[in-house]
Amino acid sequence: MKHSLFTFFLTFTFLYASSQINAKPDSLNVYQRLDVSYTFGGQVYNDNFTYNPGIAVFCVTGLMPNDNIGLGFVYGFHSMQNERFIPLGAEVIGYKSGNKGNSFIRMQAGYSIGWYQGETSLVGHNYSGGLFVDAGIGRKIYLADDLSVMFTLSYRHQFAKTEYEIFGKQTFTETLNFDMLVISLSLLRNN
């Protein structure tokens, strides 16, 4: 159910963005962005919250079919206390019409390759990543003709999975859900 709802939302977002494209193909602008983020949050499990902050560095490369919509490819590195993720995904960003310094909404979704960096005494321990979703709002501040700085506040949900053996030969699988509040500072370059 969660995956079909997520697929529906992502499809709707991309269809809406593609319907807003009314520029000529030769007028597409390319943008690159570097995001440096601090994540507040952690994992909620059995009515307990485990605080697990981290840092993330994301790179985004995309196309601006018009002045208000951007479609991009996201890749990066996200490090928490013992968990590490390499996210790969897509981004849709929408800017408010108006001057060059404006507000925006942003949606990112994809899959993260994950691994566990800390020590564990579990036999047969296998940690893997999963889907991620990030939705946020922010402000773009114009610096020069092709350079801007961006401040973003977003909510990120990261799925992961861990498997380990218990009682000798039984394998136990646990789904992990990380909920995070993300504060990002970005440098945007438009070509």
XYZ file of N, CA, C and O in Angstrom:
764
model
N 0.822 -1.194 0.000
C 0.000 0.000 0.000
C 0.868 1.262 0.000
O 0.595 2.196 -0.727
N 1.932 1.250 0.853
C 2.791 2.424 0.936
C 3.488 2.683 -0.400
O 3.619 3.814 -0.819
N 3.940 1.587 -1.051
C 4.656 1.750 -2.314
C 3.736 2.238 -3.422
O 4.135 3.058 -4.241
N 2.487 1.765 -3.454
C 1.571 2.220 -4.496
C 1.171 3.691 -4.271
O 1.036 4.446 -5.227
N 1.012 4.110 -3.018
C 0.709 5.508 -2.720
C 1.895 6.393 -3.098
O 1.719 7.452 -3.699
N 3.089 5.939 -2.771
C 4.301 6.677 -3.134
C 4.433 6.779 -4.653
O 4.721 7.852 -5.187
N 4.205 5.687 -5.372
C 4.288 5.687 -6.837
C 3.247 6.624 -7.430
O 3.547 7.382 -8.360
N 2.034 6.620 -6.892
C 0.995 7.523 -7.373
C 1.399 8.973 -7.174
O 1.275 9.793 -8.078
N 1.907 9.316 -5.987
C 2.302 10.690 -5.690
C 3.442 11.136 -6.603
O 3.416 12.236 -7.142
N 4.439 10.281 -6.794
C 5.570 10.627 -7.649
C 5.125 10.794 -9.097
O 5.529 11.740 -9.775
N 4.254 9.910 -9.578
C 3.737 10.017 -10.944
C 2.938 11.306 -11.119
O 3.107 12.019 -12.110
N 2.086 11.618 -10.153
C 1.305 12.854 -10.212
C 2.219 14.077 -10.253
O 1.989 15.006 -11.029
N 3.261 14.079 -9.430
C 4.194 15.212 -9.385
C 4.890 15.397 -10.728
O 4.981 16.507 -11.243
N 5.371 14.302 -11.331
C 6.049 14.409 -12.611
C 5.084 14.797 -13.735
O 5.447 15.568 -14.623
N 3.856 14.291 -13.704
C 2.878 14.678 -14.723
C 2.531 16.159 -14.608
O 2.416 16.854 -15.618
N 2.376 16.652 -13.379
C 2.095 18.068 -13.185
C 3.262 18.918 -13.693
O 3.065 19.910 -14.385
N 4.476 18.499 -13.344
C 5.654 19.265 -13.784
C 5.772 19.259 -15.301
O 6.068 20.284 -15.917
N 5.509 18.112 -15.930
C 5.624 18.058 -17.390
C 4.518 18.865 -18.066
O 4.714 19.390 -19.160
N 3.359 19.007 -17.429
C 2.292 19.815 -18.022
C 2.611 21.307 -17.953
O 2.041 22.092 -18.697
N 3.521 21.685 -17.050
C 3.898 23.089 -16.914
C 4.975 23.507 -17.911
O 5.316 24.674 -18.002
N 5.504 22.548 -18.635
C 6.586 22.847 -19.572
C 5.989 23.421 -20.857
O 5.272 22.757 -21.583
N 6.291 24.675 -21.122
C 5.819 25.282 -22.363
C 6.955 26.046 -23.031
O 6.739 26.972 -23.777
N 8.192 25.629 -22.716
C 9.353 26.254 -23.334
C 9.826 25.397 -24.496
O 9.525 24.218 -24.587
N 10.587 25.994 -25.395
C 11.144 25.266 -26.529
C 12.297 24.396 -26.042
O 13.012 24.760 -25.112
N 12.525 23.202 -26.672
C 13.577 22.306 -26.208
C 14.963 22.940 -26.220
O 15.805 22.594 -25.419
N 15.227 23.886 -27.130
C 16.549 24.492 -27.180
C 16.739 25.558 -26.099
O 17.820 26.116 -25.961
N 15.711 25.843 -25.303
C 15.836 26.860 -24.267
C 15.946 26.252 -22.865
O 15.780 26.957 -21.886
N 16.210 24.942 -22.767
C 16.360 24.310 -21.460
C 17.638 24.799 -20.782
O 18.702 24.845 -21.396
N 17.531 25.166 -19.530
C 18.688 25.580 -18.751
C 19.120 24.437 -17.852
O 18.289 23.740 -17.273
N 20.407 24.253 -17.706
C 20.967 23.231 -16.828
C 21.317 23.887 -15.499
O 21.795 25.017 -15.465
N 21.052 23.192 -14.399
C 21.460 23.699 -13.091
C 22.220 22.622 -12.326
O 21.985 21.432 -12.507
N 23.158 23.065 -11.513
C 23.886 22.196 -10.597
C 23.779 22.805 -9.209
O 23.856 24.022 -9.056
N 23.643 21.925 -8.211
C 23.505 22.410 -6.841
C 24.266 21.488 -5.895
O 24.254 20.271 -6.045
N 24.918 22.079 -4.928
C 25.597 21.342 -3.874
C 24.888 21.668 -2.563
O 24.797 22.830 -2.169
N 24.353 20.630 -1.899
C 23.637 20.787 -0.629
C 24.495 20.224 0.501
O 24.957 19.088 0.412
N 24.669 20.992 1.552
C 25.307 20.521 2.778
C 24.248 20.606 3.865
O 23.659 21.665 4.082
N 23.989 19.483 4.544
C 22.845 19.404 5.452
C 23.229 18.831 6.813
O 24.146 18.019 6.922
N 22.466 19.245 7.819
C 22.517 18.623 9.136
C 21.142 18.019 9.386
O 20.123 18.676 9.174
N 21.109 16.765 9.838
C 19.834 16.084 10.057
C 19.603 15.881 11.555
O 20.478 15.386 12.264
N 18.426 16.301 12.001
C 17.967 16.055 13.360
C 16.926 14.964 13.260
O 15.997 15.072 12.481
N 17.049 13.950 14.047
C 16.021 12.917 14.005
C 16.575 11.583 14.400
O 17.638 11.475 15.001
N 15.860 10.564 14.049
C 16.279 9.225 14.397
C 15.226 8.217 14.043
O 14.477 8.371 13.082
N 15.159 7.182 14.863
C 14.288 6.055 14.581
C 13.249 5.891 15.676
O 13.582 5.941 16.865
N 11.998 5.725 15.256
C 10.920 5.420 16.184
C 10.639 3.935 16.074
O 10.361 3.418 14.994
N 10.729 3.227 17.209
C 10.517 1.783 17.212
C 9.890 1.393 18.539
O 10.423 1.719 19.602
N 8.753 0.701 18.492
C 8.036 0.250 19.695
C 7.810 1.399 20.684
O 8.110 1.292 21.865
N 7.292 2.510 20.188
C 6.989 3.688 21.002
C 8.217 4.297 21.671
O 8.092 5.018 22.659
N 9.399 3.996 21.185
C 10.636 4.599 21.683
C 11.291 5.371 20.554
O 11.219 4.968 19.397
N 11.950 6.459 20.898
C 12.660 7.259 19.907
C 14.151 7.193 20.194
O 14.593 7.458 21.305
N 14.922 6.811 19.192
C 16.375 6.778 19.292
C 16.925 7.928 18.476
O 16.788 7.945 17.249
N 17.522 8.908 19.143
C 18.066 10.080 18.467
C 19.315 9.670 17.690
O 20.217 9.032 18.220
N 19.355 10.031 16.405
C 20.439 9.621 15.529
C 20.721 10.752 14.537
O 20.284 10.701 13.398
N 21.433 11.803 14.950
C 21.696 12.930 14.048
C 22.747 12.562 13.006
O 23.418 11.536 13.114
N 22.885 13.430 12.025
C 23.889 13.161 11.005
C 24.131 14.351 10.106
O 23.553 15.427 10.289
N 24.995 14.135 9.129
C 25.292 15.140 8.124
C 25.116 14.509 6.749
O 25.199 13.288 6.596
N 24.864 15.349 5.770
C 24.670 14.853 4.401
C 25.238 15.862 3.412
O 25.192 17.066 3.651
N 25.761 15.339 2.325
C 26.216 16.150 1.207
C 25.547 15.577 -0.035
O 25.711 14.394 -0.335
N 24.752 16.400 -0.706
C 24.033 15.971 -1.903
C 24.469 16.835 -3.080
O 24.719 18.027 -2.925
N 24.515 16.238 -4.252
C 24.735 16.955 -5.505
C 23.509 16.736 -6.376
O 22.963 15.636 -6.423
N 23.072 17.785 -7.037
C 21.903 17.705 -7.902
C 22.280 18.317 -9.253
O 22.871 19.394 -9.299
N 21.948 17.620 -10.308
C 22.109 18.130 -11.664
C 20.758 18.004 -12.344
O 20.140 16.941 -12.290
N 20.296 19.088 -12.969
C 18.971 19.021 -13.557
C 18.743 20.015 -14.669
O 19.635 20.775 -15.053
N 17.517 19.979 -15.175
C 17.080 20.846 -16.263
C 15.956 21.742 -15.776
O 15.085 21.306 -15.019
N 15.970 22.983 -16.248
C 14.906 23.948 -15.967
C 14.168 24.196 -17.280
O 14.625 24.993 -18.107
N 13.044 23.505 -17.526
C 12.293 23.732 -18.765
C 11.691 25.131 -18.845
O 11.426 25.628 -19.919
N 11.457 25.754 -17.683
C 11.026 27.152 -17.633
C 11.557 27.765 -16.334
O 12.296 27.117 -15.610
N 11.189 28.985 -16.042
C 11.740 29.665 -14.862
C 11.183 29.151 -13.544
O 11.724 29.468 -12.484
N 10.117 28.366 -13.570
C 9.452 27.951 -12.341
C 9.626 26.491 -11.964
O 9.355 26.125 -10.824
N 10.024 25.636 -12.883
C 10.091 24.191 -12.628
C 11.491 23.673 -12.927
O 12.090 24.024 -13.934
N 11.984 22.800 -12.053
C 13.247 22.115 -12.276
C 13.087 20.625 -12.051
O 12.402 20.197 -11.124
N 13.702 19.822 -12.906
C 13.692 18.359 -12.798
C 15.144 17.907 -12.745
O 15.913 18.214 -13.659
N 15.531 17.182 -11.684
C 16.936 16.862 -11.528
C 17.206 15.450 -11.060
O 16.319 14.720 -10.637
N 18.496 15.082 -11.121
C 19.028 13.815 -10.627
C 19.811 14.104 -9.360
O 20.651 15.002 -9.330
N 19.547 13.333 -8.290
C 20.139 13.549 -6.972
C 21.082 12.396 -6.645
O 20.727 11.234 -6.846
N 22.258 12.722 -6.134
C 23.175 11.706 -5.622
C 23.973 12.325 -4.487
O 24.114 13.550 -4.406
N 24.473 11.499 -3.573
C 25.194 12.074 -2.454
C 25.630 11.059 -1.429
O 25.730 9.859 -1.708
N 25.871 11.555 -0.210
C 26.321 10.732 0.908
C 25.650 11.253 2.175
O 25.660 12.457 2.440
N 25.067 10.336 2.957
C 24.397 10.688 4.210
C 24.980 9.813 5.310
O 24.925 8.594 5.231
N 25.532 10.459 6.331
C 26.170 9.745 7.429
C 25.459 10.067 8.732
O 25.316 11.228 9.097
N 25.014 9.012 9.424
C 24.458 9.179 10.756
C 25.464 8.583 11.743
O 26.614 8.362 11.370
N 25.085 8.295 12.968
C 26.053 7.829 13.957
C 26.761 6.552 13.503
O 27.985 6.512 13.495
N 26.028 5.533 13.120
C 26.633 4.285 12.659
C 26.135 3.865 11.284
O 26.643 2.917 10.712
N 25.147 4.527 10.766
C 24.554 4.176 9.489
C 25.090 5.098 8.400
O 25.258 6.288 8.615
N 25.322 4.535 7.225
C 25.794 5.308 6.068
C 24.886 4.993 4.886
O 24.490 3.842 4.692
N 24.576 6.032 4.093
C 23.715 5.861 2.924
C 24.295 6.611 1.737
O 24.851 7.691 1.894
N 24.142 6.036 0.565
C 24.456 6.703 -0.701
C 23.138 6.799 -1.473
O 22.708 5.824 -2.092
N 22.470 7.951 -1.409
C 21.177 8.101 -2.084
C 21.332 8.429 -3.571
O 22.220 9.178 -3.969
N 20.458 7.839 -4.366
C 20.337 8.108 -5.801
C 18.865 8.316 -6.083
O 18.046 7.478 -5.717
N 18.508 9.425 -6.723
C 17.088 9.660 -6.927
C 16.795 10.806 -7.868
O 17.667 11.301 -8.577
N 15.544 11.234 -7.843
C 15.053 12.301 -8.713
C 14.536 13.444 -7.854
O 14.161 13.256 -6.696
N 14.520 14.631 -8.466
C 14.052 15.826 -7.773
C 13.113 16.605 -8.674
O 13.325 16.704 -9.870
N 12.077 17.153 -8.046
C 11.209 18.135 -8.696
C 11.217 19.355 -7.788
O 10.989 19.242 -6.580
N 11.526 20.526 -8.358
C 11.566 21.751 -7.570
C 10.720 22.798 -8.279
O 10.750 22.900 -9.510
N 9.925 23.518 -7.521
C 9.063 24.555 -8.076
C 9.326 25.880 -7.405
O 9.274 25.984 -6.179
N 9.628 26.890 -8.212
C 9.911 28.235 -7.703
C 8.678 29.114 -7.835
O 7.939 29.021 -8.814
N 8.491 29.991 -6.885
C 7.425 30.981 -6.957
C 7.797 32.011 -8.021
O 8.945 32.442 -8.096
N 6.841 32.391 -8.828
C 7.101 33.399 -9.860
C 7.437 34.727 -9.216
O 6.967 35.048 -8.134
N 8.263 35.484 -9.898
C 8.603 36.800 -9.365
C 10.058 37.119 -9.590
O 10.639 36.740 -10.589
N 10.641 37.765 -8.611
C 12.025 38.200 -8.764
C 12.997 37.026 -8.645
O 12.604 35.902 -8.415
N 14.292 37.313 -8.754
C 15.296 36.257 -8.766
C 15.508 35.630 -7.397
O 15.954 34.506 -7.300
N 15.243 36.334 -6.327
C 15.314 35.761 -4.994
C 13.917 35.363 -4.580
O 13.097 36.209 -4.260
N 13.612 34.061 -4.614
C 12.241 33.651 -4.359
C 12.183 32.367 -3.545
O 13.174 31.679 -3.347
N 10.992 32.049 -3.078
C 10.784 30.835 -2.309
C 10.509 29.670 -3.249
O 10.196 29.852 -4.422
N 10.620 28.450 -2.701
C 10.434 27.254 -3.524
C 9.941 26.099 -2.665
O 10.040 26.128 -1.439
N 9.392 25.099 -3.344
C 9.086 23.805 -2.730
C 9.881 22.761 -3.497
O 10.169 22.920 -4.686
N 10.251 21.691 -2.786
C 11.111 20.686 -3.394
C 10.697 19.292 -2.934
O 10.345 19.087 -1.769
N 10.747 18.342 -3.847
C 10.448 16.937 -3.543
C 11.562 16.093 -4.130
O 11.887 16.230 -5.314
N 12.147 15.230 -3.306
C 13.150 14.282 -3.770
C 12.708 12.891 -3.363
O 12.138 12.698 -2.294
N 12.990 11.919 -4.224
C 12.660 10.528 -3.919
C 13.630 9.635 -4.664
O 14.108 9.972 -5.746
N 13.920 8.482 -4.071
C 14.825 7.540 -4.716
C 15.148 6.379 -3.810
O 14.390 6.038 -2.895
N 16.305 5.785 -4.053
C 16.773 4.621 -3.300
C 18.157 4.931 -2.748
O 18.983 5.549 -3.423
N 18.411 4.494 -1.514
C 19.720 4.681 -0.892
C 20.379 3.331 -0.647
O 19.760 2.432 -0.073
N 21.611 3.211 -1.090
C 22.432 2.056 -0.740
C 22.908 2.298 0.686
O 23.368 3.397 1.009
N 22.777 1.318 1.563
C 23.107 1.539 2.961
C 23.986 0.468 3.550
O 24.004 -0.672 3.082
N 24.728 0.843 4.598
C 25.524 -0.116 5.349
C 25.690 0.383 6.777
O 25.492 1.550 7.063
N 26.050 -0.542 7.655
C 26.234 -0.241 9.071
C 27.721 -0.175 9.365
O 28.462 -1.103 9.070
N 28.177 0.934 9.953
C 29.598 1.171 10.178
C 30.053 0.759 11.573
O 31.219 0.509 11.786
N 29.141 0.689 12.532
C 29.511 0.411 13.922
C 29.773 -1.058 14.173
O 29.599 -1.919 13.302
N 30.184 -1.355 15.396
C 30.435 -2.738 15.785
C 29.123 -3.400 16.175
O 28.239 -2.773 16.730
N 29.021 -4.673 15.869
C 27.834 -5.434 16.246
C 28.246 -6.837 16.654
O 29.188 -7.406 16.100
N 27.550 -7.393 17.619
C 27.842 -8.762 18.058
C 26.847 -9.752 17.465
O 26.830 -10.910 17.852
N 26.025 -9.290 16.533
C 25.020 -10.151 15.935
C 25.657 -11.058 14.888
O 26.460 -10.613 14.063
N 25.282 -12.328 14.885
C 25.798 -13.284 13.917
C 25.029 -13.123 12.606
O 23.806 -12.971 12.603
N 25.728 -13.144 11.494
C 25.083 -13.041 10.190
C 24.416 -11.702 9.941
O 23.419 -11.629 9.234
N 24.960 -10.634 10.503
C 24.357 -9.304 10.381
C 24.504 -8.784 8.959
O 25.587 -8.779 8.391
N 23.377 -8.353 8.362
C 23.374 -7.776 7.024
C 22.475 -6.539 7.045
O 21.292 -6.635 7.346
N 23.036 -5.393 6.721
C 22.318 -4.122 6.753
C 22.196 -3.616 5.322
O 23.167 -3.650 4.567
N 21.009 -3.157 4.954
C 20.827 -2.628 3.593
C 19.960 -1.382 3.643
O 19.202 -1.166 4.589
N 20.076 -0.576 2.620
C 19.313 0.666 2.534
C 17.909 0.428 2.028
O 17.394 -0.685 2.047
N 17.299 1.498 1.530
C 15.940 1.408 1.027
C 15.512 2.722 0.407
O 16.329 3.603 0.137
N 14.220 2.865 0.201
C 13.670 4.084 -0.400
C 13.838 5.280 0.528
O 13.871 5.130 1.742
N 13.943 6.463 -0.064
C 13.928 7.695 0.719
C 12.997 8.692 0.044
O 12.801 8.676 -1.163
N 12.408 9.555 0.864
C 11.543 10.634 0.396
C 11.921 11.880 1.182
O 12.121 11.821 2.401
N 12.057 12.995 0.485
C 12.417 14.261 1.119
C 11.525 15.351 0.535
O 11.496 15.529 -0.675
N 10.798 16.057 1.384
C 9.925 17.149 0.940
C 10.251 18.380 1.762
O 10.350 18.306 2.990
N 10.444 19.517 1.078
C 10.839 20.699 1.820
C 10.457 22.008 1.169
O 9.963 22.044 0.037
N 10.697 23.063 1.909
C 10.479 24.433 1.443
C 11.750 25.222 1.698
O 12.569 24.840 2.546
N 11.916 26.305 0.969
C 13.118 27.085 1.180
C 13.089 28.425 0.487
O 12.075 28.843 -0.084
N 14.237 29.060 0.521
C 14.398 30.393 -0.037
C 15.684 30.438 -0.849
O 16.729 29.990 -0.394
N 15.586 30.989 -2.058
C 16.744 31.174 -2.924
C 17.132 32.643 -2.876
O 16.286 33.519 -3.035
N 18.420 32.912 -2.659
C 18.926 34.282 -2.605
C 19.917 34.464 -3.744
O 20.933 33.771 -3.828
N 19.607 35.398 -4.597
C 20.392 35.709 -5.786
C 21.723 36.353 -5.398
O 21.757 37.297 -4.626
N 22.849 35.820 -5.933
C 24.167 36.404 -5.694
C 24.745 37.054 -6.947
O 25.334 38.121 -6.869
N 24.625 36.370 -8.076
C 25.141 36.864 -9.357
C 24.252 36.313 -10.463
O 23.267 35.620 -10.183
N 24.586 36.608 -11.719
C 23.751 36.168 -12.845
C 23.483 34.662 -12.837
O 22.387 34.226 -13.147
N 24.481 33.865 -12.523
C 24.296 32.414 -12.584
C 24.574 31.728 -11.242
O 24.764 30.533 -11.185
N 24.575 32.475 -10.134
C 24.924 31.916 -8.835
C 23.936 32.382 -7.762
O 23.628 33.566 -7.662
N 23.460 31.411 -6.967
C 22.534 31.707 -5.863
C 22.878 30.827 -4.677
O 23.483 29.764 -4.822
N 22.464 31.265 -3.510
C 22.563 30.451 -2.311
C 21.135 30.107 -1.887
O 20.207 30.893 -2.103
N 20.948 28.912 -1.339
C 19.613 28.449 -0.964
C 19.622 27.936 0.476
O 20.577 27.282 0.899
N 18.538 28.221 1.202
C 18.313 27.687 2.532
C 17.057 26.825 2.458
O 16.034 27.270 1.947
N 17.142 25.600 2.967
C 16.023 24.666 2.864
C 15.747 24.008 4.208
O 16.674 23.633 4.926
N 14.484 23.862 4.530
C 14.024 23.087 5.677
C 13.143 21.981 5.116
O 12.177 22.265 4.399
N 13.476 20.731 5.431
C 12.706 19.625 4.845
C 12.533 18.486 5.836
O 13.204 18.420 6.868
N 11.616 17.607 5.486
C 11.380 16.357 6.213
C 11.879 15.223 5.324
O 11.539 15.157 4.142
N 12.703 14.348 5.886
C 13.227 13.206 5.124
C 12.865 11.912 5.841
O 13.029 11.794 7.052
N 12.374 10.954 5.082
C 12.113 9.619 5.613
C 13.000 8.640 4.856
O 12.998 8.618 3.626
N 13.767 7.852 5.598
C 14.677 6.878 5.005
C 14.304 5.486 5.500
O 14.247 5.242 6.695
N 14.033 4.582 4.570
C 13.791 3.187 4.916
C 15.114 2.433 4.882
O 16.013 2.758 4.098
N 15.253 1.408 5.716
C 16.405 0.525 5.699
C 15.956 -0.835 6.232
O 14.843 -0.981 6.733
N 16.842 -1.820 6.117
C 16.503 -3.168 6.574
C 17.751 -3.801 7.169
O 18.853 -3.638 6.643
N 17.580 -4.518 8.270
C 18.681 -5.263 8.863
C 18.244 -6.715 9.060
O 17.095 -6.980 9.410
N 19.151 -7.618 8.779
C 18.902 -9.054 8.954
C 20.013 -9.620 9.831
O 21.177 -9.232 9.694
N 19.646 -10.542 10.716
C 20.643 -11.215 11.538
C 20.071 -12.541 12.008
O 18.868 -12.786 11.953
N 20.971 -13.423 12.464
C 20.569 -14.753 12.914
C 20.321 -14.733 14.415
O 21.061 -14.098 15.165
N 19.271 -15.453 14.819
C 18.996 -15.621 16.247
C 18.806 -17.104 16.517
O 18.341 -17.856 15.649
N 19.178 -17.533 17.684
C 19.044 -18.919 18.113
C 19.670 -19.883 17.105
O 19.079 -20.896 16.734
N 20.828 -19.551 16.640
C 21.546 -20.468 15.766
C 21.277 -20.295 14.303
O 22.077 -19.742 13.578
N 20.099 -20.747 13.836
C 19.863 -20.765 12.395
C 18.636 -19.994 11.948
O 18.317 -19.984 10.779
N 17.929 -19.364 12.830
C 16.765 -18.580 12.442
C 17.214 -17.177 12.026
O 17.986 -16.538 12.728
N 16.708 -16.720 10.898
C 17.035 -15.387 10.423
C 15.908 -14.440 10.787
O 14.739 -14.721 10.556
N 16.281 -13.305 11.361
C 15.326 -12.296 11.775
C 15.547 -11.061 10.909
O 16.669 -10.602 10.728
N 14.466 -10.518 10.341
C 14.531 -9.319 9.509
C 13.754 -8.205 10.188
O 12.625 -8.405 10.614
N 14.385 -7.043 10.248
C 13.752 -5.887 10.878
C 13.777 -4.712 9.908
O 14.815 -4.375 9.352
N 12.616 -4.095 9.707
C 12.535 -2.900 8.869
C 12.803 -1.684 9.731
O 12.238 -1.538 10.812
N 13.674 -0.800 9.239
C 14.051 0.403 9.972
C 13.463 1.625 9.278
O 13.459 1.697 8.049
N 12.967 2.561 10.035
C 12.397 3.804 9.513
C 13.047 4.971 10.234
O 12.904 5.110 11.445
N 13.754 5.800 9.484
C 14.392 6.984 10.050
C 13.595 8.216 9.631
O 13.349 8.426 8.443
N 13.183 9.015 10.597
C 12.453 10.258 10.356
C 13.336 11.421 10.782
O 13.787 11.457 11.927
N 13.569 12.359 9.847
C 14.537 13.412 10.111
C 14.026 14.773 9.662
O 13.349 14.892 8.655
N 14.394 15.781 10.413
C 14.222 17.177 10.037
C 15.579 17.623 9.506
O 16.595 17.461 10.186
N 15.607 18.179 8.299
C 16.864 18.481 7.615
C 16.974 19.981 7.373
O 16.057 20.599 6.841
N 18.098 20.547 7.762
C 18.404 21.953 7.481
C 19.572 21.961 6.503
O 20.629 21.381 6.787
N 19.370 22.611 5.346
C 20.379 22.591 4.284
C 20.787 23.987 3.857
O 19.962 24.901 3.800
N 22.051 24.106 3.530
C 22.611 25.288 2.902
C 23.150 24.833 1.553
O 23.893 23.852 1.481
N 22.752 25.519 0.482
C 23.088 25.066 -0.869
C 23.687 26.189 -1.697
O 23.364 27.356 -1.495
N 24.494 25.786 -2.649
C 25.045 26.687 -3.640
C 24.510 26.239 -4.994
O 24.710 25.086 -5.384
N 23.812 27.126 -5.688
C 23.148 26.804 -6.957
C 23.823 27.553 -8.084
O 24.035 28.761 -7.986
N 24.108 26.816 -9.154
C 24.681 27.428 -10.350
C 23.786 27.106 -11.534
O 23.498 25.952 -11.821
N 23.302 28.141 -12.220
C 22.487 27.988 -13.425
C 23.356 28.283 -14.645
O 24.090 29.268 -14.660
N 23.223 27.456 -15.659
C 23.946 27.699 -16.917
C 23.060 28.375 -17.922
O 21.909 28.219 -17.997
